[in-house]
Amino acid sequence: MTTATSTPVGEVPALGLGREQSQAWVRLALTIATTLRQHRLDRGRAAFSDQHAARRRGAQYAADLDPRVAAMAAADETAFRHAATTDTDATAGFEELTSPEPQFRWTVHTTIGPIPEHAPSGGQGRWGLWAHGRRGDTELSVFVVVPDRDLATALRNEVTHDQHRTLLQLRALGVYGCLRADHARTQLRTTDTQFTENVRHALHTAWPDHPDLATTVLHTDTDSTDPDSSNPDNRSLEDLHRRLRAFDEHGYRPADVLAAVDPDRLDRAHPRADLIAALDTLAPGAQRPSAAPGATGQAVPRRGTDLPAAAQLLHRHLDDGTTAAVTGCRHWPGLARQLHTWHHDDTTTDHLTTELARIPTHRVQTARAPAIYLRSILDRSITFRRRHDTTTEDVAVGDVADAESTVDESTVDEQVPPTPFDIHQLDPTNALDREALLASRGASTAADDDYIDTILTADIGTNTRTTDDPTQPATTRPARFVRKRQSTHTPRQHP
């Protein structure tokens, strides 16, 4: 008699790579990726695709143009100080907070509130922070503009705790934000990718209550959801960019130009066509829009260098080929700004005309960065003429022609203003340090940017105080960033 076994039949083993072979292939892939990344970093290139790098540079350029923390301009400071100290309806929403105990005999009084609408930085929900520190006869006042109330509150709480140290750091952060914005606006010609990001940011900044309309305007012509693509009479996205770039070349920021157009008056079926029609009524050199569909009639402030005017100055003294090489250089806006300064200075205007007539045009055209090369020659010669009387003794033409040897090749790069902070000493759980990390992105090597991105996205908790009551306990910090905190008083809010 045969007895059936109750033991289950095991699965047939499948053939494949063993554990050691799989681990070896993974190690090989990681080694190749690391080697390729280091190879690109050694040559100053981003450790990812060129397309991704271009988009990242564009986003960084837009962030530089509109920094999260920036020092107030004189008009902003006057308007904010008046609104904060006047007992009127303008003080509604303003909050005051004083540091509880003097630290190193420093006492800091802070005021936060919305930027008045009539101020240059007013609107778009922007807030201001006024921090005033005192120690005996020594005083220090810092005024900064931030995008919203939450960030103003978080920075206020940090300043009232650490007082003198953070007060100085807040001032450095505000000044650095202005430096990066000025550099992006006046020293570099934007690439197409950067300008596209600038237009996208400008639309959402100018029309904060119409995000869907801004998205519709930015749809590409090949997008089937774009209502403008079905009508051949409507304008393309390239046409919109071309008009906004013309304004930008004349010193008008795209955000300011778009703010002069009323989005409520645009046709929702074809908003881009109506927007381009409204822009066509505004000559780039005009100070006030004319009455047209979509125009609000508000003045458009000029906030940059008029590049066409500077190009006309070169045309009067240089041949067409040299002028085209200089104005086509990425660093042409920086030279144009300096040309305006020299041309409108009585002590240098004659020297500028004389030196432009002596420029070695062939060397300028064949230079790696023609605008930087021409600027170095002019700066060297004009500085020499200003220091010495050259009516009887002139600079030898050969010396001017040999100025190429004195050009610092490192200036051919974008030369973003270096960050004033040691990024490796900044605490990402501190609101002020976190903003310093964000502001330092793009100012150094790709490895430093990777470190900033890693530390900002790490899951280490946050101690940013965004509630109305700073006496509430903060999120626990990791042991690496633990530091003593003081208690605060509840801020006094104006009725």
Coordinates of C-alpha atoms in Angstrom, one line a residue:
M1 CA 0.0 0.0 0.0
T2 CA 1.4 3.3 -1.1
T3 CA 1.2 6.3 1.2
A4 CA 0.9 9.8 -0.3
T5 CA 3.4 12.3 1.2
S6 CA 2.0 15.5 2.7
T7 CA 5.2 17.5 2.1
P8 CA 4.6 20.5 -0.2
V9 CA 6.6 20.7 -3.4
G10 CA 9.1 23.6 -3.2
E11 CA 9.4 26.3 -5.9
V12 CA 11.8 25.7 -8.7
P13 CA 14.7 28.1 -8.3
A14 CA 14.9 30.7 -11.1
L15 CA 18.2 31.3 -12.8
G16 CA 19.6 34.9 -12.6
L17 CA 22.4 37.1 -11.2
G18 CA 23.4 36.3 -7.7
R19 CA 23.6 38.8 -4.8
E20 CA 27.3 39.5 -5.3
Q21 CA 26.9 40.1 -9.0
S22 CA 24.0 42.5 -8.5
Q23 CA 26.0 44.5 -5.9
A24 CA 29.0 44.6 -8.2
W25 CA 26.8 46.1 -11.0
V26 CA 25.3 48.7 -8.6
R27 CA 28.8 49.7 -7.4
L28 CA 30.0 50.0 -11.0
A29 CA 27.0 52.3 -11.9
L30 CA 27.6 54.5 -8.9
T31 CA 31.3 54.7 -9.7
I32 CA 30.6 55.8 -13.3
A33 CA 28.1 58.4 -12.1
T34 CA 30.4 59.8 -9.5
T35 CA 33.3 60.0 -11.9
L36 CA 31.2 61.7 -14.5
R37 CA 29.9 64.2 -12.0
Q38 CA 33.4 65.0 -10.7
H39 CA 34.6 65.4 -14.3
R40 CA 31.9 68.0 -15.0
L41 CA 32.5 69.8 -11.7
D42 CA 36.2 70.0 -12.3
R43 CA 35.4 71.9 -15.5
G44 CA 33.0 74.3 -13.9
R45 CA 29.9 72.7 -15.3
A46 CA 26.8 71.6 -13.4
A47 CA 26.6 67.9 -12.5
F48 CA 23.4 67.3 -14.5
S49 CA 22.1 67.8 -18.0
D50 CA 22.7 71.1 -19.8
Q51 CA 18.9 71.6 -20.2
H52 CA 18.4 71.2 -16.5
A53 CA 21.3 73.5 -15.8
A54 CA 19.8 76.2 -18.1
R55 CA 16.4 76.0 -16.3
R56 CA 18.2 76.2 -13.0
R57 CA 20.2 79.3 -14.0
G58 CA 17.0 80.9 -15.3
A59 CA 15.2 80.2 -12.0
Q60 CA 18.2 81.6 -10.1
Y61 CA 18.2 84.7 -12.2
A62 CA 14.5 85.3 -11.5
A63 CA 15.2 84.8 -7.8
D64 CA 18.1 87.3 -7.9
L65 CA 15.8 89.9 -9.5
D66 CA 13.3 89.6 -6.7
P67 CA 15.2 88.7 -3.5
R68 CA 13.2 87.3 -0.5
V69 CA 14.9 89.7 1.9
A70 CA 16.2 93.1 0.6
A71 CA 17.1 96.4 2.2
M72 CA 14.5 99.1 1.8
A73 CA 15.1 101.9 -0.6
A74 CA 15.0 105.4 0.8
A75 CA 11.4 106.0 -0.3
D76 CA 10.3 102.7 1.1
E77 CA 12.0 103.4 4.5
T78 CA 10.4 106.9 4.7
A79 CA 6.9 105.5 3.9
F80 CA 7.2 102.6 6.2
R81 CA 8.5 104.7 9.1
H82 CA 5.7 107.3 8.7
A83 CA 3.1 104.5 8.5
A84 CA 4.5 102.8 11.6
T85 CA 4.7 106.0 13.8
T86 CA 1.5 107.8 12.7
D87 CA -1.7 107.0 14.7
T88 CA -3.9 106.6 11.7
D89 CA -5.6 103.9 9.9
A90 CA -2.3 103.3 8.1
T91 CA -1.0 101.6 11.3
A92 CA -3.5 98.8 11.2
G93 CA -1.7 95.5 11.2
F94 CA 1.6 96.8 12.5
E95 CA 3.1 94.9 15.4
E96 CA 5.8 96.0 17.8
L97 CA 8.1 93.7 19.9
T98 CA 11.0 94.6 22.2
S99 CA 13.7 92.1 23.3
P100 CA 12.9 90.9 26.9
E101 CA 16.4 91.3 28.4
P102 CA 19.4 93.2 27.2
Q103 CA 22.0 91.0 25.7
F104 CA 25.5 92.4 26.0
R105 CA 23.7 95.6 27.0
W106 CA 21.9 95.6 23.6
T107 CA 18.1 96.2 23.4
V108 CA 16.3 95.7 20.2
H109 CA 12.9 97.1 19.3
T110 CA 11.1 95.7 16.2
T111 CA 8.2 96.8 14.1
I112 CA 6.6 94.7 11.3
G113 CA 3.7 95.8 9.1
P114 CA 2.5 95.9 5.4
I115 CA 4.5 98.1 3.0
P116 CA 2.3 101.1 2.1
E117 CA 0.8 100.9 -1.3
H118 CA 2.3 104.2 -2.5
A119 CA 5.8 103.0 -1.6
P120 CA 8.0 101.7 -4.5
S121 CA 8.0 98.2 -3.0
G122 CA 4.3 98.4 -2.0
G123 CA 1.6 96.0 -3.1
Q124 CA 1.7 92.2 -3.8
G125 CA 1.3 91.6 0.0
R126 CA 4.8 92.7 0.8
W127 CA 5.7 93.4 4.5
G128 CA 8.5 95.3 6.1
L129 CA 10.6 94.8 9.2
W130 CA 12.1 97.7 11.1
A131 CA 14.6 96.6 13.8
H132 CA 16.3 99.3 15.9
G133 CA 19.0 98.3 18.4
R134 CA 20.5 100.5 21.1
R135 CA 23.4 100.1 23.5
G136 CA 24.2 103.3 25.3
D137 CA 24.9 106.0 22.7
T138 CA 25.3 103.4 19.9
E139 CA 22.3 102.8 17.7
L140 CA 21.6 100.6 14.6
S141 CA 18.5 100.6 12.5
V142 CA 17.8 98.0 9.8
F143 CA 14.9 98.2 7.3
V144 CA 14.1 95.2 5.1
V145 CA 11.4 94.2 2.7
V146 CA 10.0 90.6 2.8
P147 CA 7.4 88.8 0.7
D148 CA 4.8 88.1 3.4
R149 CA 3.8 88.5 7.1
D150 CA 5.0 85.0 8.0
L151 CA 8.6 85.7 7.1
A152 CA 8.5 89.1 8.7
T153 CA 7.3 87.5 12.0
A154 CA 9.9 84.7 11.8
L155 CA 12.8 87.2 11.3
R156 CA 11.4 89.5 14.0
N157 CA 11.4 86.7 16.5
E158 CA 15.0 85.8 15.7
V159 CA 16.2 89.4 15.9
T160 CA 14.6 89.9 19.3
H161 CA 16.2 86.8 20.7
D162 CA 19.8 87.1 19.5
Q163 CA 19.7 90.9 19.2
H164 CA 23.0 92.3 18.2
R165 CA 24.4 89.3 16.2
T166 CA 21.2 88.7 14.2
L167 CA 20.7 92.5 13.8
L168 CA 24.0 92.7 12.0
Q169 CA 23.3 89.5 10.0
L170 CA 19.9 90.9 9.0
R171 CA 21.6 94.1 7.7
A172 CA 24.1 92.0 5.7
L173 CA 21.3 89.9 4.3
G174 CA 19.3 92.9 3.1
V175 CA 22.3 94.6 1.5
Y176 CA 23.3 91.3 -0.2
G177 CA 19.8 90.9 -1.6
C178 CA 20.1 94.3 -3.2
L179 CA 23.5 93.6 -4.6
R180 CA 22.4 90.4 -6.3
A181 CA 19.3 92.1 -7.7
D182 CA 21.4 95.0 -9.0
H183 CA 23.9 92.6 -10.6
A184 CA 21.3 90.6 -12.3
R185 CA 19.5 93.7 -13.6
T186 CA 22.4 95.8 -14.8
Q187 CA 25.5 93.6 -15.3
L188 CA 24.3 90.7 -17.4
R189 CA 22.2 90.3 -20.5
T190 CA 19.6 87.6 -19.9
T191 CA 19.6 84.4 -21.9
D192 CA 16.4 83.2 -23.5
T193 CA 15.8 80.7 -20.8
Q194 CA 16.5 83.3 -18.1
F195 CA 14.2 85.8 -19.7
T196 CA 11.4 83.2 -20.0
E197 CA 11.7 82.6 -16.3
N198 CA 11.7 86.3 -15.7
V199 CA 8.5 86.8 -17.7
R200 CA 6.8 83.9 -15.8
H201 CA 7.8 85.4 -12.5
A202 CA 6.7 88.9 -13.7
L203 CA 3.2 87.8 -14.7
H204 CA 2.5 86.1 -11.4
T205 CA 4.0 89.1 -9.5
A206 CA 2.0 91.7 -11.5
W207 CA -1.3 89.8 -11.4
P208 CA -1.3 87.9 -8.1
D209 CA -5.1 87.6 -8.1
H210 CA -5.2 86.1 -11.6
P211 CA -2.9 83.0 -11.6
D212 CA -5.0 81.1 -14.1
L213 CA -4.8 84.0 -16.6
A214 CA -1.1 84.2 -16.2
T215 CA -0.8 80.5 -16.9
T216 CA -3.0 80.8 -20.0
V217 CA -0.8 83.6 -21.4
L218 CA 2.3 81.5 -20.9
H219 CA 1.1 78.4 -22.7
T220 CA 3.2 77.5 -25.6
D221 CA 1.8 77.7 -29.1
T222 CA 2.0 73.9 -29.6
D223 CA -0.1 73.3 -26.5
S224 CA -3.6 72.2 -27.5
T225 CA -5.1 73.9 -24.4
D226 CA -3.8 77.3 -25.5
P227 CA -6.9 79.2 -26.8
D228 CA -4.6 81.5 -28.9
S229 CA -3.1 78.6 -30.9
S230 CA -6.4 77.9 -32.7
N231 CA -6.6 81.4 -34.2
P232 CA -3.8 82.3 -36.6
D233 CA -4.4 86.0 -36.1
N234 CA -3.3 85.9 -32.5
R235 CA 0.2 86.6 -31.4
S236 CA 2.7 84.0 -30.3
L237 CA 4.6 83.7 -27.1
E238 CA 7.7 84.8 -28.9
D239 CA 6.0 88.0 -29.8
L240 CA 5.2 88.7 -26.2
H241 CA 8.8 88.0 -25.2
R242 CA 10.1 90.3 -27.9
R243 CA 8.0 93.2 -26.7
L244 CA 8.8 92.7 -23.1
R245 CA 12.5 92.4 -23.9
A246 CA 12.4 95.7 -25.8
F247 CA 11.0 97.3 -22.6
D248 CA 13.7 95.6 -20.6
E249 CA 16.4 96.9 -22.9
H250 CA 15.1 100.4 -22.3
G251 CA 15.4 100.0 -18.5
Y252 CA 11.8 99.0 -17.7
R253 CA 11.3 95.8 -15.7
P254 CA 8.7 93.4 -17.1
A255 CA 6.9 93.2 -13.8
D256 CA 6.4 97.0 -13.8
V257 CA 5.2 97.0 -17.4
L258 CA 2.8 94.2 -16.8
A259 CA 1.5 95.9 -13.7
A260 CA 0.4 98.8 -15.9
V261 CA -2.0 96.5 -17.7
D262 CA -5.3 95.7 -16.1
P263 CA -5.9 92.0 -16.4
D264 CA -9.7 92.4 -15.9
R265 CA -9.9 94.2 -19.2
L266 CA -8.3 91.4 -21.2
D267 CA -10.4 89.0 -23.3
R268 CA -10.4 85.7 -21.5
A269 CA -10.7 83.8 -24.7
H270 CA -7.5 85.3 -26.2
P271 CA -5.7 87.0 -23.3
R272 CA -2.2 86.9 -24.9
A273 CA -3.4 88.8 -28.0
D274 CA -5.1 91.5 -25.9
L275 CA -2.0 91.8 -23.7
I276 CA 0.3 92.2 -26.7
A277 CA -2.1 94.8 -28.2
A278 CA -1.9 96.7 -24.9
L279 CA 1.9 96.6 -24.9
D280 CA 1.9 97.9 -28.5
T281 CA 0.4 101.1 -27.2
L282 CA 3.3 101.7 -24.9
A283 CA 6.4 102.8 -26.6
P284 CA 9.4 101.5 -24.6
G285 CA 10.6 105.0 -24.0
A286 CA 7.2 106.3 -22.8
Q287 CA 6.7 107.2 -19.2
R288 CA 2.9 106.8 -19.1
P289 CA 0.7 104.3 -20.9
S290 CA -1.9 105.7 -23.3
A291 CA -5.6 104.9 -23.0
A292 CA -5.9 101.5 -24.6
P293 CA -7.6 98.2 -23.8
G294 CA -6.0 96.8 -20.7
A295 CA -4.1 99.9 -19.8
T296 CA -4.5 101.3 -16.3
G297 CA -2.9 104.6 -17.0
Q298 CA -0.3 104.3 -14.2
A299 CA 3.3 105.4 -14.7
V300 CA 5.9 102.8 -15.6
P301 CA 9.1 103.6 -13.6
R302 CA 12.5 103.2 -15.3
R303 CA 14.7 101.0 -13.1
G304 CA 17.6 100.1 -15.3
T305 CA 20.0 101.2 -18.0
D306 CA 18.8 102.4 -21.4
L307 CA 20.8 100.0 -23.6
P308 CA 19.8 101.5 -27.0
A309 CA 21.0 104.9 -25.9
A310 CA 24.4 103.5 -24.9
A311 CA 24.6 101.6 -28.2
Q312 CA 24.0 104.9 -30.1
L313 CA 27.0 106.3 -28.2
L314 CA 29.2 103.5 -29.5
H315 CA 27.8 103.8 -33.1
R316 CA 29.1 107.4 -33.2
H317 CA 32.7 106.4 -32.5
L318 CA 33.1 102.7 -33.5
D319 CA 32.5 100.7 -36.7
D320 CA 29.4 98.5 -37.0
G321 CA 31.3 95.2 -36.6
T322 CA 32.9 96.3 -33.3
T323 CA 29.6 97.8 -32.0
A324 CA 27.8 94.6 -32.8
A325 CA 30.4 92.4 -31.1
V326 CA 30.2 94.6 -27.9
T327 CA 26.4 95.0 -27.7
G328 CA 26.0 91.2 -28.4
C329 CA 28.2 90.3 -25.5
R330 CA 26.5 88.9 -22.4
H331 CA 28.2 91.5 -20.3
W332 CA 27.1 94.5 -22.4
P333 CA 24.6 95.9 -19.8
G334 CA 27.5 96.4 -17.3
L335 CA 29.5 98.4 -19.9
A336 CA 26.4 100.3 -20.9
R337 CA 25.8 101.4 -17.3
Q338 CA 29.4 102.6 -17.0
L339 CA 29.2 104.4 -20.3
H340 CA 26.1 106.3 -19.0
T341 CA 28.2 107.3 -15.9
W342 CA 31.2 108.5 -17.9
H343 CA 29.0 110.3 -20.5
H344 CA 27.1 112.3 -17.9
D345 CA 30.1 113.2 -15.8
D346 CA 31.6 116.5 -16.9
T347 CA 35.1 115.4 -15.8
T348 CA 35.1 112.3 -18.0
T349 CA 32.8 113.0 -21.0
D350 CA 35.6 114.5 -23.1
H351 CA 38.0 111.7 -22.1
L352 CA 35.4 109.1 -23.2
T353 CA 35.1 110.6 -26.7
T354 CA 38.9 110.7 -27.1
E355 CA 39.5 107.1 -25.9
L356 CA 36.7 105.6 -28.0
A357 CA 38.4 107.0 -31.1
R358 CA 41.6 105.2 -30.1
I359 CA 40.2 101.8 -29.4
P360 CA 41.9 98.8 -31.2
T361 CA 38.8 97.6 -32.8
H362 CA 40.2 94.3 -34.1
R363 CA 41.3 93.2 -30.6
V364 CA 37.9 94.1 -29.2
Q365 CA 36.1 92.1 -31.9
T366 CA 38.2 89.0 -31.3
A367 CA 38.2 89.2 -27.5
R368 CA 36.7 86.4 -25.5
A369 CA 34.2 88.9 -23.9
P370 CA 34.3 92.1 -26.0
A371 CA 32.3 94.2 -23.5
I372 CA 34.6 93.3 -20.6
Y373 CA 37.7 93.9 -22.8
L374 CA 36.5 97.3 -24.0
R375 CA 35.5 98.3 -20.5
S376 CA 38.9 97.4 -19.1
I377 CA 40.6 99.6 -21.8
L378 CA 38.3 102.6 -21.2
D379 CA 38.6 102.3 -17.4
R380 CA 42.4 102.1 -17.5
S381 CA 42.7 105.1 -19.9
I382 CA 40.1 107.4 -18.4
T383 CA 41.4 106.7 -14.9
F384 CA 44.9 107.7 -16.1
R385 CA 43.6 110.9 -17.7
R386 CA 41.7 111.9 -14.6
R387 CA 44.8 111.5 -12.5
H388 CA 47.2 113.3 -14.8
D389 CA 47.1 116.3 -17.0
T390 CA 47.4 114.8 -20.5
T391 CA 47.2 117.9 -22.6
T392 CA 50.8 117.7 -23.6
E393 CA 51.7 114.1 -22.9
D394 CA 49.4 111.3 -24.1
V395 CA 49.3 107.6 -23.4
A396 CA 51.1 105.6 -26.1
V397 CA 48.8 103.8 -28.4
G398 CA 50.9 100.7 -27.9
D399 CA 50.2 100.8 -24.2
V400 CA 46.5 101.0 -24.8
A401 CA 46.7 98.1 -27.4
D402 CA 48.6 96.0 -24.9
A403 CA 45.8 96.5 -22.2
E404 CA 44.6 93.0 -23.1
S405 CA 47.4 91.6 -21.0
T406 CA 46.0 93.4 -17.9
V407 CA 42.5 92.0 -18.3
D408 CA 41.5 89.6 -15.6
E409 CA 40.2 86.5 -17.3
S410 CA 38.2 85.6 -14.2
T411 CA 36.0 88.6 -14.9
V412 CA 34.7 87.0 -18.1
D413 CA 32.5 84.8 -15.9
E414 CA 29.3 86.1 -14.4
Q415 CA 31.0 87.0 -11.2
V416 CA 28.0 87.0 -9.0
P417 CA 28.7 89.0 -5.8
P418 CA 30.2 86.6 -3.3
T419 CA 28.1 85.7 -0.3
P420 CA 29.0 87.4 3.0
F421 CA 28.1 84.3 5.0
D422 CA 29.9 81.0 5.8
I423 CA 27.3 78.6 4.6
H424 CA 28.7 75.7 6.6
Q425 CA 28.1 77.7 9.9
L426 CA 24.5 78.5 9.2
D427 CA 21.7 76.8 11.0
P428 CA 18.8 75.8 8.6
T429 CA 16.4 75.6 11.6
N430 CA 17.0 79.3 12.2
A431 CA 14.7 81.6 10.1
L432 CA 17.5 84.2 9.5
D433 CA 20.2 81.6 8.7
R434 CA 17.8 79.8 6.4
E435 CA 17.2 82.9 4.4
A436 CA 21.0 83.5 4.3
L437 CA 21.3 80.0 2.8
L438 CA 18.7 80.7 0.2
A439 CA 20.3 84.0 -0.7
S440 CA 23.8 82.3 -1.0
R441 CA 22.6 79.8 -3.6
G442 CA 24.3 80.4 -7.0
A443 CA 27.1 82.6 -5.6
S444 CA 29.8 79.9 -5.4
T445 CA 30.6 76.4 -6.7
A446 CA 28.1 73.7 -7.8
A447 CA 29.3 71.7 -4.8
D448 CA 28.2 74.5 -2.4
D449 CA 24.8 74.7 -4.1
D450 CA 24.4 70.9 -3.6
Y451 CA 25.3 71.4 0.1
I452 CA 22.7 74.2 0.4
D453 CA 20.0 72.1 -1.3
T454 CA 20.8 69.1 0.8
I455 CA 20.7 70.9 4.1
L456 CA 17.6 72.9 3.3
T457 CA 15.7 69.7 2.3
A458 CA 17.0 67.5 5.1
D459 CA 14.4 66.3 7.5
I460 CA 15.8 68.0 10.6
G461 CA 12.8 69.9 11.8
T462 CA 12.4 73.6 11.9
N463 CA 12.3 76.3 14.5
T464 CA 10.8 79.0 12.3
R465 CA 8.2 80.8 14.3
T466 CA 5.2 81.7 12.1
T467 CA 2.5 81.9 14.7
D468 CA 1.1 85.1 16.2
D469 CA 2.3 84.2 19.7
P470 CA 6.1 83.7 19.8
T471 CA 5.7 82.4 23.4
Q472 CA 4.5 79.0 22.0
P473 CA 7.1 76.3 22.2
A474 CA 9.2 75.7 19.1
T475 CA 9.8 72.4 17.3
T476 CA 12.6 70.5 18.9
R477 CA 16.0 71.1 17.3
P478 CA 18.5 68.3 16.6
A479 CA 21.4 68.2 19.0
R480 CA 23.7 69.6 16.3
F481 CA 21.8 73.0 16.3
V482 CA 20.7 73.3 19.9
R483 CA 21.2 76.7 21.4
K484 CA 19.8 78.6 24.3
R485 CA 16.6 80.6 23.6
Q486 CA 15.0 83.4 25.7
S487 CA 11.4 83.9 26.3
T488 CA 9.6 86.9 24.6
H489 CA 6.7 89.1 25.3
T490 CA 3.6 89.0 23.3
P491 CA 3.9 91.6 20.5
R492 CA 1.8 94.7 20.8
Q493 CA -0.5 95.2 17.9
H494 CA -1.9 98.5 16.8
P495 CA -5.7 98.6 16.8

